[in-house]
Amino acid sequence: MQAENKAAESPVLLEAENISLSFGGVNALLSVGFKVEKGEIYSIIGPNGAGKSSMFNVISGLYRPQHGRILFKGRDITPLPPYKIAPLGIARSFQNVELFKGMTVIDNLLLGRHIHMKAGLLSGGLFFGKAQKEELHHRAVVEDIIDFLEIEHIRKKPVGMLSYGLQKRLELGRALALEPELLLLDEPMAGMNLEETEDMARFILDINQERDTTVLLIEHDMGVVMDISDKVTVLNFGQLLASGTPQEVQEDPAVISAYLGDEDSVFLAGRAG
Amino acid sequence: MSAHICGDYKTSYKEDMVLFQTKFSKFWITAFLIALCVVPIFLDNYTLYVCNMIGIAIIGALGLNILTGFTGQISLGHGAFLGIGAYASAYLVMDLGIPFFIALPCAGLITAMFGMVFGIPSLRLKGLYLAIATLAAQFIIEYLMVHMEGITNGVLGKMVDFPSFMGFSFDTDLKYFYLVATIAVLATMMAKNIVRTRSGRAFIAIRDQYISAEVMGVNLFKYKLMAFAFSSFLAGIAGSLWAHYVTIITPEHFTIGVSIQYLAMIIIGGMGHIIGSIFGAIFMVLLPELLRVMSGSLSGHFPMIVNLFAAIKEGIFGLIIIGFLVYEPDGMAHRWQMIKAYWKLWPFSY
Ligand SMILES: Nc1ncnc2c1ncn2[C@@H]1O[C@H](COP(=O)(O)OP(=O)(O)OP(=O)(O)O)[C@@H](O)[C@H]1O
Ligand SMILES: [Mg+2]
């Protein structure tokens, strides 16, 4: 009760508190903390191995951090298993597409509706009245997402046959089907050409604005990150380098020096100057 | 293929969800059901016996396919689960005097409970390790069947009556055919509906990408146990039908060999395809019968080498299975789909 009241007052949707995570001797994350406010597009950037994906895995319950807590709407979700975190309103995509290869596009999206459906084994097996109505209703919801992502032409295709770009888009759709309040996207533009990247950026903006969804984004494409983000956090070797608006982050000396020599630094410098 | 999809555009999602969509497929499925009712009248007892064995195998194979083909949880204990169903039903009917039509679903439920217990390791174990765990289940159950003589009568075997319903006894091959066919059709429809609704999608999701499934809100443990339960339920039904048909059961009928036979059915028929269970069951029941008939007639002509034919029969059986695995690794269901796509017929477009 108290948590709910607090959430209503405070605009903070997700808070990472002092997260430390290590694998054997490797520190993937070291006392990392940040706050994502409702309605934001919040980006996490950093070089390879910085711990970005690990942070997503901690949030979605796949990794258990040694220290720290994840608060979602004021509630500590750190000890929850992934399948209990999803219904709270957190959905994600994966860096390497992790779709259900043996299913069609529609079925992948329908699985995204799993938590909103009720039918059990028996009622599904009989496929009568209620179960049928339920399928019908969620099919309509999924068709909306198909329209939104402009993938009508592939709706019945098995996922294994799709191009990489379409698979990435479908993975976004599957996460969207869950109707999350917080959407975690792990490098949604990786490996895409310019047009696909622009499409993806447009989808993310639409999801954020029209579907009222807070977005936490990991992305290497600095152009996109700086364009669409409200806030940016920079990780480096598991540690937080800087947090702030895109402008602030680009001007941060620690960030500039960390990125020096990296191809992205040219871009950062260009923007900052 | 794409032309077909465009030409056959559904006007509503409801239409798109009907199991048999086109007029053509409705025609064929009706014809098939009518044939199922009429044709057996003209068959001899041996043919009916083979058909009944196929029907029972279909029910069992559907169960294993849900678990292994759809959910990706390998089981080497399916034969033992058939045994549990067989003995449970036999005990309920013969020792407790419960009517067959109550004992049948009870046998299914009892087997489902065993299936869930032996499915618990699946939360931690995958692939070969799970195979070994289910192998242990197979041996434990075999041991129980031999040693719980109060229920099973041990190695001596347990006598079982034909099923009867309010004085009507299913005591001929023809009568039994209608019983088995009805249940096989119901089981097929049920399985088909399950795999295209919420639970079935969760099963397939666990098979394809269990991490994504869990992140999307699927409780892996619950759904794995559910797959084990449903799979064993059907095994129990098949076991019960089998027991009341052959009328004497011993633990030897439910060995690891049977488990492997069922695995062969779904691999040859097509894992993850409902119709694959049917093809596989037909294939695995029919092939040895055909080989037996052939070697029988050959040894009639060459009585000196009867034993040799018996050996050759086993060899050919093995070779045909290997041939299938090599040339049709995706199973007969895959070939069936390609044929359907070729003819643009969609009798089972789901
Ligand atoms: N399951 C794991 N077991 C062992 N080490 C891991 C595991 N997951 C991540 N790590 C290590 O943690 C560190 C951070 O990895 P992470 O995947 O979070 O980086 P990242 O910022 O997402 O990098 P990239 O941009 O390449 O995706 C790396 O050193 C990685 O090797
Ligand atoms: Mg990563």
XYZ file of C-alpha atoms and ligand atoms in Angstrom:
655
model
C 0.000 0.000 0.000
C 2.638 2.368 1.111
C 4.756 1.534 -1.888
C 1.890 2.357 -4.208
C 1.301 5.720 -2.634
C 4.935 6.508 -2.904
C 4.953 5.530 -6.564
C 2.051 7.827 -7.244
C 3.951 10.768 -5.804
C 7.404 10.043 -7.104
C 8.011 9.944 -10.807
C 10.776 7.355 -10.379
C 9.723 4.138 -12.081
C 12.892 2.109 -11.778
C 15.762 2.546 -9.431
C 18.991 0.583 -9.458
C 20.594 0.922 -6.032
C 24.259 0.173 -5.643
C 24.237 -2.889 -7.866
C 27.326 -5.081 -7.734
C 27.585 -8.265 -9.726
C 30.591 -10.465 -10.272
C 31.303 -13.715 -12.033
C 34.147 -15.424 -10.268
C 36.803 -12.736 -10.360
C 35.190 -10.588 -13.034
C 33.286 -7.571 -11.808
C 30.537 -7.093 -14.326
C 28.972 -4.311 -12.255
C 30.408 -2.313 -9.367
C 28.081 -0.236 -7.201
C 26.071 1.011 -10.122
C 23.037 3.134 -9.383
C 20.628 5.179 -11.468
C 17.008 6.268 -11.539
C 14.658 6.057 -14.475
C 11.666 8.349 -14.337
C 8.290 7.529 -15.758
C 7.932 8.482 -19.394
C 11.622 8.786 -20.138
C 13.779 7.270 -22.796
C 16.816 6.409 -20.749
C 19.940 5.066 -22.424
C 22.819 3.058 -21.086
C 25.971 3.298 -23.155
C 29.506 2.103 -22.756
C 32.177 0.070 -24.513
C 31.964 -3.697 -25.017
C 31.972 -5.632 -21.782
C 31.022 -2.588 -19.745
C 28.214 -4.482 -18.028
C 25.200 -3.071 -19.860
C 23.544 -6.374 -20.699
C 24.381 -7.650 -17.235
C 22.401 -4.752 -15.812
C 19.397 -5.764 -17.919
C 19.750 -9.333 -16.725
C 19.749 -8.120 -13.145
C 16.623 -6.040 -13.727
C 14.740 -8.865 -15.415
C 15.697 -11.323 -12.707
C 18.035 -13.532 -14.715
C 21.081 -12.577 -12.629
C 21.042 -12.109 -8.875
C 23.402 -9.284 -7.849
C 25.723 -9.796 -4.877
C 24.880 -6.326 -3.616
C 22.209 -3.756 -4.157
C 18.553 -3.671 -4.999
C 16.322 -3.022 -7.954
C 13.233 -1.037 -7.074
C 10.331 -0.964 -9.489
C 7.627 1.504 -8.495
C 9.173 1.533 -5.074
C 8.998 -2.231 -4.695
C 12.113 -4.354 -4.261
C 12.068 -6.833 -7.131
C 15.635 -8.099 -6.762
C 14.714 -11.496 -5.303
C 11.897 -12.238 -7.767
C 12.268 -14.849 -10.523
C 11.869 -13.552 -14.096
C 8.373 -14.911 -14.601
C 7.150 -12.889 -11.620
C 8.816 -9.709 -12.809
C 7.143 -9.738 -16.221
C 3.590 -9.338 -14.861
C 4.673 -6.268 -12.889
C 5.098 -4.537 -16.210
C 8.670 -5.078 -17.348
C 9.423 -6.536 -20.762
C 12.670 -6.763 -22.671
C 14.403 -7.692 -25.869
C 17.747 -9.452 -26.095
C 21.022 -8.411 -27.649
C 21.162 -11.611 -29.680
C 17.669 -12.215 -30.950
C 16.039 -14.833 -28.751
C 12.779 -15.575 -30.507
C 10.848 -18.823 -30.557
C 12.181 -20.132 -33.836
C 9.648 -22.884 -34.325
C 6.649 -20.589 -34.010
C 5.052 -18.218 -36.460
C 5.203 -14.461 -36.051
C 1.663 -14.413 -34.690
C 2.389 -17.109 -32.134
C 5.525 -15.327 -30.958
C 3.444 -12.235 -30.372
C 0.650 -14.216 -28.745
C 3.154 -15.658 -26.319
C 3.824 -12.068 -25.367
C 0.201 -12.022 -24.195
C 0.767 -15.003 -21.911
C 0.461 -13.075 -18.663
C -2.759 -11.433 -19.787
C -4.436 -14.734 -20.633
C -6.084 -17.258 -18.360
C -6.916 -20.418 -20.312
C -5.464 -23.545 -18.781
C -4.661 -26.879 -20.314
C -8.195 -28.206 -20.169
C -10.108 -25.188 -21.401
C -7.526 -24.659 -24.122
C -7.804 -28.284 -25.128
C -11.573 -28.078 -25.420
C -11.396 -24.678 -27.136
C -14.935 -23.788 -26.160
C -16.656 -20.515 -25.331
C -14.332 -18.721 -22.961
C -11.051 -20.055 -24.263
C -12.093 -19.276 -27.801
C -13.175 -15.758 -26.900
C -9.923 -15.185 -25.114
C -7.878 -16.303 -28.099
C -9.943 -14.048 -30.298
C -9.510 -11.019 -28.091
C -5.761 -11.393 -27.802
C -5.449 -12.113 -31.465
C -6.962 -8.686 -32.065
C -4.479 -7.052 -29.688
C -1.637 -8.777 -31.476
C -2.936 -7.689 -34.858
C -2.696 -4.096 -33.621
C 0.960 -4.620 -32.893
C 1.417 -6.212 -36.295
C -0.074 -3.107 -37.876
C 2.009 -0.824 -35.739
C 5.270 -2.553 -36.654
C 4.234 -2.923 -40.293
C 4.806 -6.650 -40.454
C 1.451 -7.726 -41.891
C 3.094 -9.551 -44.760
C 4.967 -11.974 -42.518
C 2.388 -12.670 -39.859
C 2.134 -16.381 -40.612
C 5.780 -16.994 -41.425
C 7.902 -19.177 -39.179
C 10.347 -16.906 -37.432
C 13.404 -18.864 -38.522
C 12.819 -17.705 -42.107
C 12.886 -13.976 -41.367
C 15.718 -11.558 -42.009
C 17.738 -10.345 -39.059
C 16.167 -6.891 -39.184
C 12.660 -8.315 -39.110
C 13.558 -10.640 -36.268
C 14.756 -7.660 -34.238
C 11.533 -5.868 -35.014
C 9.484 -8.889 -34.027
C 11.335 -9.163 -30.766
C 10.340 -5.598 -30.054
C 6.770 -6.580 -30.883
C 6.831 -9.542 -28.547
C 7.973 -7.349 -25.686
C 5.334 -4.794 -26.612
C 2.625 -7.451 -26.554
C 3.190 -7.730 -22.826
C 2.023 -4.104 -22.546
C 4.884 -3.192 -20.257
C 5.267 0.020 -18.364
C 9.004 -0.350 -18.697
C 10.572 -1.641 -21.868
C 14.199 -2.792 -21.834
C 15.784 -2.838 -25.281
C 19.249 -4.336 -25.628
C 20.851 -2.940 -28.786
C 17.714 -2.964 -30.926
C 19.559 -1.383 -33.847
C 22.645 -3.566 -33.845
C 23.402 -4.993 -37.263
C 20.766 -2.933 -39.026
C 21.142 -0.792 -42.102
C 20.361 2.920 -42.070
C 16.735 2.567 -43.091
C 16.049 -0.157 -40.566
C 17.751 1.906 -37.888
C 15.538 4.885 -38.664
C 12.438 2.700 -38.578
C 13.474 1.312 -35.233
C 14.125 4.784 -33.804
C 10.685 5.859 -34.968
C 9.066 2.822 -33.350
C 10.834 3.501 -30.074
C 9.711 7.118 -30.067
C 6.141 6.103 -30.892
C 6.100 3.474 -28.183
C 7.398 6.008 -25.718
C 4.978 8.749 -26.648
C 1.798 7.074 -27.817
C 1.891 3.954 -25.724
C 3.063 5.734 -22.632
C 5.938 3.365 -22.156
C 9.150 4.155 -20.364
C 12.122 2.895 -22.334
C 15.493 1.792 -21.038
C 17.794 1.470 -24.003
C 21.228 -0.018 -24.586
C 22.652 1.149 -27.872
C 26.024 1.649 -29.542
C 24.726 3.998 -32.220
C 25.581 7.341 -30.605
C 23.632 9.340 -33.159
C 20.418 7.615 -32.175
C 21.185 7.642 -28.466
C 21.906 11.347 -28.337
C 18.897 12.137 -30.521
C 16.161 10.274 -28.746
C 17.277 9.936 -25.123
C 16.132 12.083 -22.248
C 18.897 10.755 -20.010
C 22.070 8.803 -20.571
C 24.186 6.729 -18.233
C 27.693 5.722 -19.212
C 29.213 2.495 -17.919
C 32.844 1.531 -18.207
C 34.343 -1.717 -16.882
C 31.305 -2.228 -14.696
C 31.488 1.228 -13.174
C 29.327 4.240 -13.651
C 31.216 6.988 -15.448
C 28.557 9.612 -15.782
C 24.820 10.183 -15.838
C 22.793 13.071 -17.151
C 21.248 14.599 -20.220
C 22.892 13.735 -23.547
C 24.450 17.208 -23.538
C 25.940 16.820 -20.060
C 27.277 13.353 -20.766
C 28.966 14.397 -23.985
C 30.754 17.197 -22.199
C 31.835 15.063 -19.289
C 35.643 14.824 -19.269
C 35.638 11.289 -17.864
C 33.421 10.157 -20.695
C 35.488 11.879 -23.321
C 38.697 10.343 -22.074
C 37.135 6.876 -21.778
C 35.915 7.068 -25.325
C 39.174 8.530 -26.640
C 40.596 6.305 -29.307
C 37.250 4.661 -29.709
C 35.573 5.355 -33.025
C 32.614 6.831 -31.166
C 34.814 9.518 -29.649
C 34.904 11.368 -32.950
C 31.182 11.617 -32.806
C 31.070 12.560 -29.177
C 33.640 15.275 -29.702
C 31.793 16.582 -32.730
C 28.596 16.866 -30.774
C 30.131 18.371 -27.694
C 31.976 20.989 -29.715
C 2.180 -20.445 -51.677
C 1.931 -16.741 -51.077
C -0.666 -16.547 -53.803
C -2.730 -18.970 -51.832
C -2.483 -16.877 -48.696
C -3.651 -13.793 -50.542
C -6.482 -15.545 -52.323
C -7.734 -17.118 -49.162
C -7.687 -14.047 -46.986
C -9.757 -14.513 -43.882
C -12.299 -11.836 -43.162
C -12.131 -12.322 -39.430
C -9.740 -13.785 -36.934
C -12.458 -16.121 -35.818
C -12.534 -17.760 -39.204
C -8.796 -17.943 -39.059
C -9.012 -19.996 -35.898
C -11.339 -22.700 -37.080
C -9.480 -25.992 -37.124
C -10.540 -27.053 -40.602
C -10.792 -23.954 -42.667
C -11.426 -24.604 -46.303
C -14.412 -26.395 -47.773
C -11.964 -28.878 -49.131
C -10.516 -29.741 -45.751
C -13.993 -29.948 -44.235
C -14.951 -32.366 -46.963
C -11.939 -34.560 -46.341
C -12.289 -34.616 -42.603
C -15.973 -35.537 -42.892
C -15.162 -38.255 -45.401
C -12.468 -39.535 -43.083
C -14.804 -39.700 -40.101
C -17.495 -41.478 -42.106
C -14.900 -43.951 -43.370
C -13.806 -44.502 -39.784
C -17.359 -45.548 -38.955
C -18.168 -47.611 -42.017
C -14.997 -49.270 -43.243
C -14.261 -51.377 -40.124
C -17.450 -53.362 -40.695
C -15.821 -54.895 -43.736
C -12.456 -55.648 -42.167
C -11.322 -59.000 -40.839
C -10.321 -59.452 -37.233
C -6.589 -59.395 -37.855
C -6.782 -56.075 -39.690
C -8.995 -54.681 -36.964
C -6.498 -55.840 -34.370
C -3.727 -53.957 -36.172
C -5.931 -50.878 -36.440
C -6.679 -51.007 -32.730
C -3.001 -51.264 -31.906
C -2.401 -48.245 -34.133
C -5.159 -46.302 -32.395
C -3.708 -47.035 -28.968
C -0.228 -46.139 -30.184
C -1.549 -42.834 -31.559
C -2.862 -41.862 -28.140
C 0.434 -42.737 -26.474
C 2.491 -41.043 -29.176
C 0.431 -37.852 -28.912
C 1.368 -37.741 -25.248
C 5.059 -38.218 -25.843
C 5.034 -35.715 -28.685
C 3.545 -33.037 -26.443
C 6.311 -33.620 -23.931
C 9.299 -34.241 -26.170
C 8.310 -32.799 -29.535
C 6.552 -29.668 -28.300
C 8.039 -28.957 -24.886
C 11.508 -30.320 -25.644
C 11.684 -32.523 -22.553
C 13.025 -35.907 -23.537
C 11.563 -38.926 -21.787
C 12.814 -42.490 -21.785
C 10.068 -43.562 -19.416
C 6.980 -43.418 -21.600
C 6.692 -47.209 -21.736
C 6.579 -47.396 -17.956
C 3.866 -44.739 -17.853
C 1.780 -46.882 -20.181
C 2.311 -49.614 -17.633
C 1.050 -47.473 -14.783
C -2.106 -46.724 -16.746
C -2.559 -50.385 -17.589
C -2.109 -51.638 -14.032
C -4.082 -48.781 -12.481
C -7.035 -49.476 -14.736
C -6.756 -53.239 -14.262
C -6.635 -52.849 -10.498
C -9.550 -50.437 -10.375
C -11.755 -52.615 -12.542
C -10.715 -56.137 -11.512
C -9.941 -55.669 -7.810
C -12.126 -52.750 -6.814
C -14.974 -53.400 -9.205
C -15.070 -49.880 -10.556
C -16.734 -49.547 -13.978
C -14.309 -49.274 -16.885
C -15.489 -45.861 -18.021
C -14.666 -44.430 -14.624
C -11.473 -46.426 -14.290
C -10.192 -45.195 -17.654
C -9.936 -41.482 -16.787
C -8.787 -42.409 -13.275
C -5.966 -44.452 -14.773
C -5.053 -41.395 -16.828
C -5.046 -39.144 -13.771
C -3.033 -41.582 -11.648
C -0.458 -41.836 -14.416
C -0.433 -38.052 -14.717
C 0.446 -37.821 -11.032
C 3.354 -40.219 -11.464
C 4.401 -38.236 -14.519
C 4.506 -35.029 -12.523
C 6.593 -36.587 -9.771
C 9.098 -37.994 -12.233
C 9.018 -34.713 -14.142
C 10.356 -32.721 -11.201
C 14.015 -33.265 -12.197
C 13.251 -31.491 -15.489
C 13.482 -28.178 -13.709
C 17.201 -28.707 -13.205
C 18.122 -31.224 -15.873
C 18.155 -30.889 -19.625
C 18.869 -33.045 -22.635
C 20.845 -36.173 -21.931
C 20.772 -35.639 -18.190
C 17.004 -35.496 -18.192
C 16.977 -38.585 -20.412
C 18.938 -40.444 -17.731
C 16.598 -39.206 -15.008
C 13.568 -40.440 -16.909
C 15.406 -43.689 -17.549
C 15.641 -44.034 -13.790
C 11.887 -43.495 -13.635
C 11.466 -46.281 -16.156
C 13.474 -48.700 -14.034
C 11.862 -47.698 -10.766
C 8.398 -48.212 -12.211
C 9.408 -51.517 -13.786
C 10.673 -52.634 -10.400
C 7.397 -51.619 -8.771
C 5.394 -53.461 -11.401
C 7.324 -56.654 -10.709
C 7.346 -56.379 -6.938
C 4.026 -54.798 -5.953
C 2.377 -58.156 -6.407
C -0.710 -57.220 -4.419
C -1.675 -54.884 -7.229
C 0.152 -56.183 -10.273
C 0.403 -59.910 -9.593
C 4.093 -59.576 -10.481
C 5.709 -61.504 -13.310
C 2.838 -63.968 -13.439
C 0.743 -61.349 -15.112
C -2.625 -59.870 -14.359
C -5.815 -60.937 -16.065
C -8.027 -58.107 -17.294
C -11.558 -58.218 -18.674
C -12.804 -56.570 -21.809
C -14.393 -53.263 -20.916
C -18.111 -53.232 -20.479
C -20.596 -50.448 -20.188
C -24.018 -51.073 -18.640
C -24.030 -54.697 -19.723
C -22.558 -53.997 -23.163
C -19.165 -55.656 -23.496
C -16.504 -54.477 -25.939
C -15.502 -58.064 -26.520
C -14.819 -58.154 -30.256
C -12.168 -56.457 -32.347
C -14.858 -54.494 -34.145
C -16.486 -53.174 -30.987
C -13.106 -52.306 -29.588
C -12.261 -50.464 -32.754
C -15.057 -47.977 -32.181
C -13.960 -47.459 -28.607
C -10.324 -46.863 -29.515
C -11.135 -44.754 -32.570
C -13.421 -42.458 -30.571
C -10.832 -41.866 -27.891
C -8.034 -41.459 -30.425
C -10.026 -38.824 -32.317
C -10.855 -36.987 -29.079
C -7.239 -37.120 -27.927
C -6.041 -35.796 -31.272
C -8.483 -32.889 -31.221
C -7.573 -32.081 -27.652
C -3.845 -32.152 -28.363
C -4.321 -30.048 -31.466
C -6.270 -27.451 -29.501
C -3.754 -27.390 -26.695
C -0.796 -26.696 -28.941
C -2.529 -23.749 -30.573
C -3.653 -22.077 -27.375
C -1.962 -20.526 -24.368
C -0.504 -23.625 -22.721
C 0.740 -25.073 -25.986
C 2.489 -21.847 -26.925
C 4.162 -21.870 -23.543
C 5.305 -25.455 -24.201
C 6.826 -24.574 -27.557
C 8.370 -21.423 -26.121
C 10.095 -23.498 -23.450
C 11.419 -25.818 -26.122
C 12.669 -23.037 -28.396
C 14.009 -20.455 -25.950
C 13.304 -21.110 -22.328
C 15.000 -17.922 -21.115
C 12.809 -15.728 -23.299
C 9.805 -17.736 -22.217
C 10.531 -17.087 -18.578
C 11.191 -13.396 -19.158
C 7.819 -13.183 -20.908
C 6.144 -14.512 -17.786
C 6.030 -18.263 -18.364
C 6.508 -20.234 -15.159
C 8.892 -22.889 -16.454
C 8.401 -25.317 -13.609
C 4.628 -25.200 -13.821
C 4.507 -25.691 -17.568
C 7.116 -28.422 -17.641
C 5.174 -30.332 -15.009
C 2.000 -29.687 -16.955
C 3.594 -31.195 -20.056
C 4.698 -34.205 -18.049
C 1.215 -34.539 -16.580
C -0.615 -34.333 -19.889
C 1.871 -36.604 -21.588
C 1.505 -39.242 -18.875
C -2.244 -38.795 -18.824
C -2.422 -39.877 -22.440
C 0.078 -42.659 -21.761
C -2.204 -43.833 -18.952
C -5.243 -43.803 -21.237
C -3.338 -45.714 -23.896
C -2.094 -48.193 -21.287
C -5.590 -48.760 -19.971
C -7.022 -49.340 -23.436
C -4.168 -51.693 -24.181
C -4.644 -53.697 -20.982
C -8.349 -54.215 -21.532
C -7.706 -55.285 -25.107
C -4.922 -57.836 -24.696
C -6.563 -58.960 -21.395
C -3.352 -60.160 -19.767
C -0.569 -57.800 -18.797
C 2.885 -58.449 -17.393
C 5.722 -56.047 -16.577
C 7.492 -57.247 -19.725
C 5.001 -55.309 -21.795
C 6.231 -51.975 -20.467
C 9.985 -52.092 -20.734
C 12.517 -49.552 -21.961
C 12.022 -51.107 -25.403
C 8.484 -49.725 -25.471
C 9.733 -46.293 -24.430
C 12.201 -46.320 -27.297
C 9.548 -47.506 -29.691
C 7.428 -44.483 -28.790
C 10.391 -42.170 -29.211
C 10.957 -43.723 -32.627
C 7.307 -43.053 -33.481
C 7.498 -39.348 -32.854
C 10.926 -38.955 -34.417
C 9.898 -40.758 -37.586
C 6.441 -39.204 -37.640
C 7.635 -35.706 -36.836
C 8.446 -34.104 -33.507
C 6.395 -31.053 -32.743
C 3.669 -32.004 -35.211
C 0.400 -33.504 -34.017
C -0.058 -35.344 -37.270
C 3.458 -36.701 -36.862
C 2.251 -38.741 -33.883
C -0.350 -40.342 -36.128
C 2.038 -41.078 -38.976
C 4.644 -42.419 -36.581
C 2.185 -44.678 -34.783
C 0.914 -46.106 -38.049
C 4.452 -46.646 -39.285
C 5.803 -48.295 -36.160
C 2.838 -50.633 -35.726
C 2.418 -51.480 -39.382
C 6.022 -52.083 -40.355
C 6.722 -55.061 -38.072
C 3.346 -56.548 -38.992
C 4.143 -56.235 -42.687
C 7.578 -57.723 -42.187
C 6.063 -60.538 -40.168
C 3.544 -61.355 -42.866
C 6.238 -61.234 -45.517
C 8.758 -63.358 -43.689
C 5.930 -65.713 -42.736
C 4.967 -66.314 -46.329
C 8.601 -66.593 -47.410
C 9.406 -69.166 -44.766
C 6.408 -71.103 -46.015
C 8.315 -71.506 -49.266
C 11.702 -72.079 -47.656
C 10.996 -73.899 -44.396
C 14.691 -74.741 -43.874
C 15.720 -71.185 -43.181
C 12.896 -69.965 -40.972
C 15.280 -68.691 -38.342
C 17.214 -66.730 -40.885
C 14.100 -64.844 -41.922
C 13.394 -63.918 -38.345
C 16.828 -62.358 -38.139
C 16.474 -60.638 -41.488
C 13.147 -59.205 -40.358
C 14.729 -57.469 -37.388
C 17.557 -56.226 -39.583
C 15.232 -54.763 -42.186
C 13.195 -53.116 -39.466
C 16.310 -51.382 -38.199
C 17.488 -50.456 -41.684
C 14.177 -48.875 -42.645
C 14.200 -46.769 -39.493
C 17.766 -45.647 -40.124
C 16.852 -44.894 -43.729
C 14.006 -42.742 -42.543
C 16.187 -40.831 -40.139
C 18.769 -40.194 -42.845
C 16.484 -39.238 -45.701
C 13.580 -37.746 -43.793
C 15.195 -36.287 -40.689
C 12.319 -33.888 -40.066
C 9.845 -36.722 -39.997
C 6.934 -37.718 -42.165
C 4.929 -34.693 -41.016
C 7.419 -32.423 -42.771
C 7.043 -34.318 -46.045
C 3.295 -34.182 -45.569
C 3.407 -30.408 -45.256
C 5.428 -30.099 -48.401
C 2.949 -32.247 -50.274
C 0.107 -30.125 -48.942
C 1.872 -26.936 -49.911
C 2.473 -28.369 -53.341
C -1.155 -29.172 -53.911
C -2.312 -26.117 -52.019
C -4.637 -28.289 -50.066
C -4.962 -27.364 -46.459
C -6.933 -30.056 -44.735
C -5.091 -29.308 -41.529
C -3.925 -25.791 -42.016
C -3.328 -25.320 -38.315
N 26.981 -15.319 -17.516
C 28.214 -14.778 -17.410
N 29.237 -15.517 -16.932
C 30.465 -14.990 -16.823
N 30.789 -13.730 -17.155
C 29.814 -12.942 -17.641
C 28.468 -13.432 -17.805
N 27.708 -12.429 -18.310
C 28.536 -11.380 -18.468
N 29.793 -11.668 -18.068
C 30.929 -10.768 -18.082
O 30.516 -9.544 -17.550
C 31.094 -8.469 -18.267
C 30.017 -7.557 -18.768
O 29.306 -8.203 -19.807
P 28.028 -7.586 -20.492
O 27.498 -8.595 -21.429
O 27.131 -7.075 -19.470
O 28.655 -6.389 -21.325
P 27.952 -5.366 -22.309
O 28.175 -4.016 -21.777
O 26.576 -5.777 -22.595
O 28.846 -5.547 -23.598
P 28.440 -5.547 -25.152
O 28.408 -4.136 -25.587
O 29.547 -6.297 -25.793
O 27.147 -6.226 -25.245
C 31.954 -9.071 -19.340
O 33.284 -9.114 -18.905
C 31.402 -10.451 -19.490
O 32.405 -11.351 -19.897
Mg 25.534 -6.435 -24.154
